[in-house]
Short mmCIF file of N, CA and C in Angstrom, two decimals:
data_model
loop_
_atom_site.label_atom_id
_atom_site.label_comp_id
_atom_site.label_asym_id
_atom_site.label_seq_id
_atom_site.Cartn_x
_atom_site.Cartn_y
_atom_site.Cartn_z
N UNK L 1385 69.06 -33.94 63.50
CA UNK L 1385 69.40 -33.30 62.25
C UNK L 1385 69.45 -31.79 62.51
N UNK L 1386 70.17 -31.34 61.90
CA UNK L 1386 70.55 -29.78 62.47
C UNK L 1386 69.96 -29.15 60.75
N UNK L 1387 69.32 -27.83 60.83
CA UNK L 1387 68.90 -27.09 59.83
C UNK L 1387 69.56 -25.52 59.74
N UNK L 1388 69.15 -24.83 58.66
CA UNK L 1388 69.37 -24.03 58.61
C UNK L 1388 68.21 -23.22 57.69
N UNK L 1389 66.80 -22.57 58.54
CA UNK L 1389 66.25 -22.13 57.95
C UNK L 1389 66.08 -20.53 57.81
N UNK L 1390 65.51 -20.47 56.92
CA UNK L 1390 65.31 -19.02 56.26
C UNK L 1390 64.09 -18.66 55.69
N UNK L 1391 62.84 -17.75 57.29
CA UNK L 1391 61.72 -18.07 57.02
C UNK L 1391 61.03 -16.54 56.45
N UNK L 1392 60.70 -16.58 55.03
CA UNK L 1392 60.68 -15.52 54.61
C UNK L 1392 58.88 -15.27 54.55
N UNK L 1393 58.39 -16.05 55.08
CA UNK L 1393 56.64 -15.77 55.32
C UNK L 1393 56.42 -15.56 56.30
N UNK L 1394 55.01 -15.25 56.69
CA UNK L 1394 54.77 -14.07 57.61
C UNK L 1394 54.07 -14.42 58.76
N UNK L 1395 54.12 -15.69 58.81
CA UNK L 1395 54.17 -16.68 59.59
C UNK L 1395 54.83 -17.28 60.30
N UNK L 1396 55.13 -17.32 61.64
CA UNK L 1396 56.19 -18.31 62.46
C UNK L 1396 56.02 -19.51 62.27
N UNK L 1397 57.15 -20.43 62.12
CA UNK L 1397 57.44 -21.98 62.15
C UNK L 1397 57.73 -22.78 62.97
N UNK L 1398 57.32 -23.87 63.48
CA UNK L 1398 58.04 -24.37 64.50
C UNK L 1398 58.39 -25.84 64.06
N UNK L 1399 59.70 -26.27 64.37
CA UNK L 1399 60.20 -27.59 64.18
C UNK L 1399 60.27 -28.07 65.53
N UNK L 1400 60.03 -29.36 65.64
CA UNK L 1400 59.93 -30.39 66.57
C UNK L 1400 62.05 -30.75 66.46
N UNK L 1401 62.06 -30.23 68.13
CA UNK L 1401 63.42 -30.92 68.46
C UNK L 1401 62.97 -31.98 69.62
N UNK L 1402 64.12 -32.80 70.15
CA UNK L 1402 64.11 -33.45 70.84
C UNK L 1402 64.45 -32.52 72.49
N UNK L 1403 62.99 -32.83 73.27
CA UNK L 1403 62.64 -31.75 74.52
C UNK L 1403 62.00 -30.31 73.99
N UNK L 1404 60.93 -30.90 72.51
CA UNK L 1404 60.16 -29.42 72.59
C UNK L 1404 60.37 -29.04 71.27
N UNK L 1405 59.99 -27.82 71.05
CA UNK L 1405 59.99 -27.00 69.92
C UNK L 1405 60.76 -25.95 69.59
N UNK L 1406 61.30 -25.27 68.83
CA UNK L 1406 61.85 -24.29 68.16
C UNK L 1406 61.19 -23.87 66.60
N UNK L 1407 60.86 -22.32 67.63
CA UNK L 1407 60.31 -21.31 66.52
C UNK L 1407 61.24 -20.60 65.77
N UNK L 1408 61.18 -20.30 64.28
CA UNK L 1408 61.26 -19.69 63.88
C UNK L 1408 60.94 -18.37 63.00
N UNK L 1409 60.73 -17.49 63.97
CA UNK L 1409 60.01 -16.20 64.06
C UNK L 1409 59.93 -15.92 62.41
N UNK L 1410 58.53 -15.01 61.53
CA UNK L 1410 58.75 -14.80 60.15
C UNK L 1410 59.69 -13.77 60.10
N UNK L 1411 60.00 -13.80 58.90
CA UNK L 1411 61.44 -13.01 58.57
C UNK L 1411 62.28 -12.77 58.95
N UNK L 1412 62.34 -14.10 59.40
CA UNK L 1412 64.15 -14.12 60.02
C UNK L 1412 64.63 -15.75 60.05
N UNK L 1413 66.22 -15.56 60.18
CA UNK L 1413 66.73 -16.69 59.89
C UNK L 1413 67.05 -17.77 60.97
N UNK L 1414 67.08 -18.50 61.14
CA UNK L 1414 67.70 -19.34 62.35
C UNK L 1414 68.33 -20.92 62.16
N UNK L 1415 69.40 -21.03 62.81
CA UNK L 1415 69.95 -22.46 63.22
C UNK L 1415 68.98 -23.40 64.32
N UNK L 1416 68.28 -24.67 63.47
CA UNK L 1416 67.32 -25.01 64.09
C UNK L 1416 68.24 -26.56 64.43
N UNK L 1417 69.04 -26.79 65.24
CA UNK L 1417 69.54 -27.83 65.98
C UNK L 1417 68.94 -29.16 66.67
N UNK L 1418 69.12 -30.11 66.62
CA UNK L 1418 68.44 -31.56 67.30
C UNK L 1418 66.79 -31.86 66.40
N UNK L 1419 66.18 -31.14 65.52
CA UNK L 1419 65.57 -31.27 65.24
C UNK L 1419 65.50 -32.27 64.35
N UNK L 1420 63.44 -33.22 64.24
CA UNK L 1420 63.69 -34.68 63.87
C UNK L 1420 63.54 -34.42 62.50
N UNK L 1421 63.97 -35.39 61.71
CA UNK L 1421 64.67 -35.61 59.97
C UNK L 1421 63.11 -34.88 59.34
N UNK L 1422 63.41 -34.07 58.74
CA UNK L 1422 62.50 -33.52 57.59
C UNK L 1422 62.16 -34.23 56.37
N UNK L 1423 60.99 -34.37 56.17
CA UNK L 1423 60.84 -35.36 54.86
C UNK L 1423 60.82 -34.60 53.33
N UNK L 1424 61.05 -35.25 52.20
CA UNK L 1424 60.97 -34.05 51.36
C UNK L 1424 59.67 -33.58 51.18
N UNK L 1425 58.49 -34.38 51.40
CA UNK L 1425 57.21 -33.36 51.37
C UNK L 1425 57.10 -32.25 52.09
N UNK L 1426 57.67 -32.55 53.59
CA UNK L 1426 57.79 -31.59 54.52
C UNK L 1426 58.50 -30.34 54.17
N UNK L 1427 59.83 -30.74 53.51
CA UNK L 1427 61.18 -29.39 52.52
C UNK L 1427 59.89 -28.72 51.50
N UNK L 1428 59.41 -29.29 50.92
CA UNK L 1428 59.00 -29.08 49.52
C UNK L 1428 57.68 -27.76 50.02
N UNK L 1429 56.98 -28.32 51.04
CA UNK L 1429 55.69 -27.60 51.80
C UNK L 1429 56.05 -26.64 52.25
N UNK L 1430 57.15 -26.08 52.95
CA UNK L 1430 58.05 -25.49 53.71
C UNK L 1430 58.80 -24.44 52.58
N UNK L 1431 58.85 -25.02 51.50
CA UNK L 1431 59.26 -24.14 50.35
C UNK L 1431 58.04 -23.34 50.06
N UNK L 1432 57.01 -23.99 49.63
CA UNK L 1432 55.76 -23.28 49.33
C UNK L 1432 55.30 -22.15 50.31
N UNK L 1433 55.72 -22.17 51.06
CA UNK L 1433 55.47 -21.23 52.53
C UNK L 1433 56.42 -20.46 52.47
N UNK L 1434 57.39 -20.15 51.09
CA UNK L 1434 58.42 -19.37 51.35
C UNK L 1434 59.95 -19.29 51.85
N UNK L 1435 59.73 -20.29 52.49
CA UNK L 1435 61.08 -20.86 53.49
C UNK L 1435 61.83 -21.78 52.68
N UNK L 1436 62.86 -21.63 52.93
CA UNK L 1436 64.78 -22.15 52.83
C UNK L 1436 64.61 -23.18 53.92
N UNK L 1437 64.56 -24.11 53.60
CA UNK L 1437 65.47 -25.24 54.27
C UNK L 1437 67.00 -25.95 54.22
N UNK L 1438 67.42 -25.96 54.41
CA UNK L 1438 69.12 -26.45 54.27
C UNK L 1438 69.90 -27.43 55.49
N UNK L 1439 70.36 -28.54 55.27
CA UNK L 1439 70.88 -29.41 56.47
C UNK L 1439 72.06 -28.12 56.44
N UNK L 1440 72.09 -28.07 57.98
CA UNK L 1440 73.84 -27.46 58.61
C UNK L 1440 74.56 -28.37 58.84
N UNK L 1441 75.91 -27.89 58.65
CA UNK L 1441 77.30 -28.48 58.92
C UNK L 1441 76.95 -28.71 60.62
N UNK L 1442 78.36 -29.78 60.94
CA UNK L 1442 78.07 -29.86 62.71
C UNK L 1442 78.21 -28.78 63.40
N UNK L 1443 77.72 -28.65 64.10
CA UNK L 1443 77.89 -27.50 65.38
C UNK L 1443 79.06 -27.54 66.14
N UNK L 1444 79.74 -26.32 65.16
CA UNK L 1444 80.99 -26.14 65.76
C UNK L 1444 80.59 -25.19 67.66
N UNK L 1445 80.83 -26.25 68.50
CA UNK L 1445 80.60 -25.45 69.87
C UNK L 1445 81.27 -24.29 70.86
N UNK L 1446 82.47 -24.09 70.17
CA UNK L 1446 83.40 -23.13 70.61
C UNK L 1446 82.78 -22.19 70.05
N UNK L 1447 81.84 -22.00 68.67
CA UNK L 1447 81.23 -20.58 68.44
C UNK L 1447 79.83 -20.82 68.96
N UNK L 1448 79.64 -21.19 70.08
CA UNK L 1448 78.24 -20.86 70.75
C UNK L 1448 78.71 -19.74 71.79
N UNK L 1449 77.40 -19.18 72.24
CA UNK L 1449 77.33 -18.18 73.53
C UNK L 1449 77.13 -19.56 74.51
N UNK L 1450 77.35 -19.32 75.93
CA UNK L 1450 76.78 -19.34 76.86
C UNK L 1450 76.06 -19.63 76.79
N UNK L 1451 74.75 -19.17 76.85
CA UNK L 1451 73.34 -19.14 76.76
C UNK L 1451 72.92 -20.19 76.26
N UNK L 1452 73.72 -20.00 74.84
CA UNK L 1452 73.20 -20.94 73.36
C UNK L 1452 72.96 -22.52 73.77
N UNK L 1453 74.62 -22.89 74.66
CA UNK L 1453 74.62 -23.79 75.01
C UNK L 1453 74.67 -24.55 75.99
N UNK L 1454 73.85 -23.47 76.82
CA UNK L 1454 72.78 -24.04 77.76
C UNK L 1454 71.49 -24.49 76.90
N UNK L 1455 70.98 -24.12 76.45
CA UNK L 1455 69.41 -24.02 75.59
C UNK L 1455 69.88 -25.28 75.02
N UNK L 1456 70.83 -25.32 74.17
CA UNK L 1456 71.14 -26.73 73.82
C UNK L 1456 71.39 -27.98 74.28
N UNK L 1457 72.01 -28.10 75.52
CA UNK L 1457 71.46 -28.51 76.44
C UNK L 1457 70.67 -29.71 76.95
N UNK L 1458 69.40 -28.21 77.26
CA UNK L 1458 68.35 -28.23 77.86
C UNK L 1458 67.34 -28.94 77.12
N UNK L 1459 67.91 -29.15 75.18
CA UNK L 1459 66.84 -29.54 74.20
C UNK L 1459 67.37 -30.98 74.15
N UNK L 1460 68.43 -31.34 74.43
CA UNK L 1460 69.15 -32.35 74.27
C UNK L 1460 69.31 -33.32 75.64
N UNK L 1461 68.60 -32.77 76.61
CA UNK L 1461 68.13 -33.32 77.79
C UNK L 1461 69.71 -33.60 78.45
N UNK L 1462 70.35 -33.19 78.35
CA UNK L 1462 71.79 -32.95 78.88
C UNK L 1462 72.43 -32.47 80.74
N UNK L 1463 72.21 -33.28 81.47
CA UNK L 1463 72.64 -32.79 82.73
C UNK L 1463 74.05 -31.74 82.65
N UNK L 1464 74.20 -30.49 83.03
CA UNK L 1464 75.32 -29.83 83.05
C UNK L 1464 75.93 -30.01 84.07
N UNK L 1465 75.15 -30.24 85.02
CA UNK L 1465 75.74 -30.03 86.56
C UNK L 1465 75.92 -28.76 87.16
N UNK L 1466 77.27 -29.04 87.81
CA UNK L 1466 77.79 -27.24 88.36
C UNK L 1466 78.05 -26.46 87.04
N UNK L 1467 78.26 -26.80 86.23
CA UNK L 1467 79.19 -26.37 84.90
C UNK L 1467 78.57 -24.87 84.77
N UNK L 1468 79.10 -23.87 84.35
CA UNK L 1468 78.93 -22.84 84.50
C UNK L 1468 79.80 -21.69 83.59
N UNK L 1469 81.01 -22.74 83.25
CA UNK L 1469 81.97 -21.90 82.36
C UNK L 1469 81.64 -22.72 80.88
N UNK L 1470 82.15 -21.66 79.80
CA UNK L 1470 81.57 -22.38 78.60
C UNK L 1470 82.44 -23.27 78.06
N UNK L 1471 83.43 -23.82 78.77
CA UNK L 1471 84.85 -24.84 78.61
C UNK L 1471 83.99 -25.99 79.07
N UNK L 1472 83.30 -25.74 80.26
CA UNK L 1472 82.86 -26.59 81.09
C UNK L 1472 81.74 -27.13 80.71
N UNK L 1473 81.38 -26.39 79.79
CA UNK L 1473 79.95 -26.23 79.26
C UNK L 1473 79.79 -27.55 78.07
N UNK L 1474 80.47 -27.18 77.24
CA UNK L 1474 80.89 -27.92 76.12
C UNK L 1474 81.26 -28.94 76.33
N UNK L 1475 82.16 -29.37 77.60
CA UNK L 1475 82.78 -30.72 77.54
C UNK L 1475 81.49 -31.38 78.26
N UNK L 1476 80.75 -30.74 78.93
CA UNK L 1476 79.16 -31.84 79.44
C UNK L 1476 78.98 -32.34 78.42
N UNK L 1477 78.07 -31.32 77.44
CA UNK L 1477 77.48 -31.27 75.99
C UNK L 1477 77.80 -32.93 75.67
N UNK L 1478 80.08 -32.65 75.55
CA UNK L 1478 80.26 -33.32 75.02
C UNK L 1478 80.20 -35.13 75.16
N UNK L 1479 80.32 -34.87 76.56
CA UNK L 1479 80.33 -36.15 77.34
C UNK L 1479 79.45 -36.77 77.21
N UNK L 1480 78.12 -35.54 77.46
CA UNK L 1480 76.51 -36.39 77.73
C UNK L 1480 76.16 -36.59 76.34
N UNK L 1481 76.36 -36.18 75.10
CA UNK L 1481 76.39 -36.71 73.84
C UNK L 1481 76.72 -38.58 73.69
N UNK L 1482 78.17 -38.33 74.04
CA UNK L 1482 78.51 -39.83 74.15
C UNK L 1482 77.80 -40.64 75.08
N UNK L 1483 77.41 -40.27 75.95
CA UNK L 1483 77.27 -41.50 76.94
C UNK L 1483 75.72 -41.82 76.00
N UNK L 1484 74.81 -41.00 74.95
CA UNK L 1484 73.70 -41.19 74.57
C UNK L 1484 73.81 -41.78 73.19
N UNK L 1485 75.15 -42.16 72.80
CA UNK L 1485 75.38 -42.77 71.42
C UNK L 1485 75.38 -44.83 71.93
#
């Protein structure tokens, strides 16, 4: 499940993705990707703490960095191989996606 939070307490958050965690530093926003289904007690608690929760649209991958989608990846337990260009990058992503459906 892909999120879109907006953590306005003063507190860092961390959601459980698949290969680990992702923080989201306080007062600031972030695309929290692969992460497992949020329950509404969990939304609702998460509100009380200040924070925006919101499901994101799919991850359009042509607007990732580099980087991004390596890290993504790396959370998604994704062999890249040599891949190194972000053409090259994406079509792993994309491949090793399928071969895990």
């Amino acid at each position: 499940m892909d999120y879109l939070v907006k953590n306005n307490d003063w507190r860092d958050k961390a959601f459980k993705v698949l290969g680990g965690l992702v923080i989201v530093p306080a007062g600031s926003e972030k695309r929290v990707d692969g992460a497992y289904p949020l329950s509404e007690a969990q939304i609702a608690k998460l509100e009380k703490d200040d924070c925006t929760v919101e499901e994101a649209g799919a991850i359009d991958l042509s607007k990732m960095k580099v980087e991004e989608l390596k890290e993504l990846a790396d959370r998604e337990q994704i062999d890249l191989g040599d891949a190194t260009k972000k053409d090259d990058i994406i079509a792993a992503i994309q491949l090793g996606r399928e071969a895990k459906a």
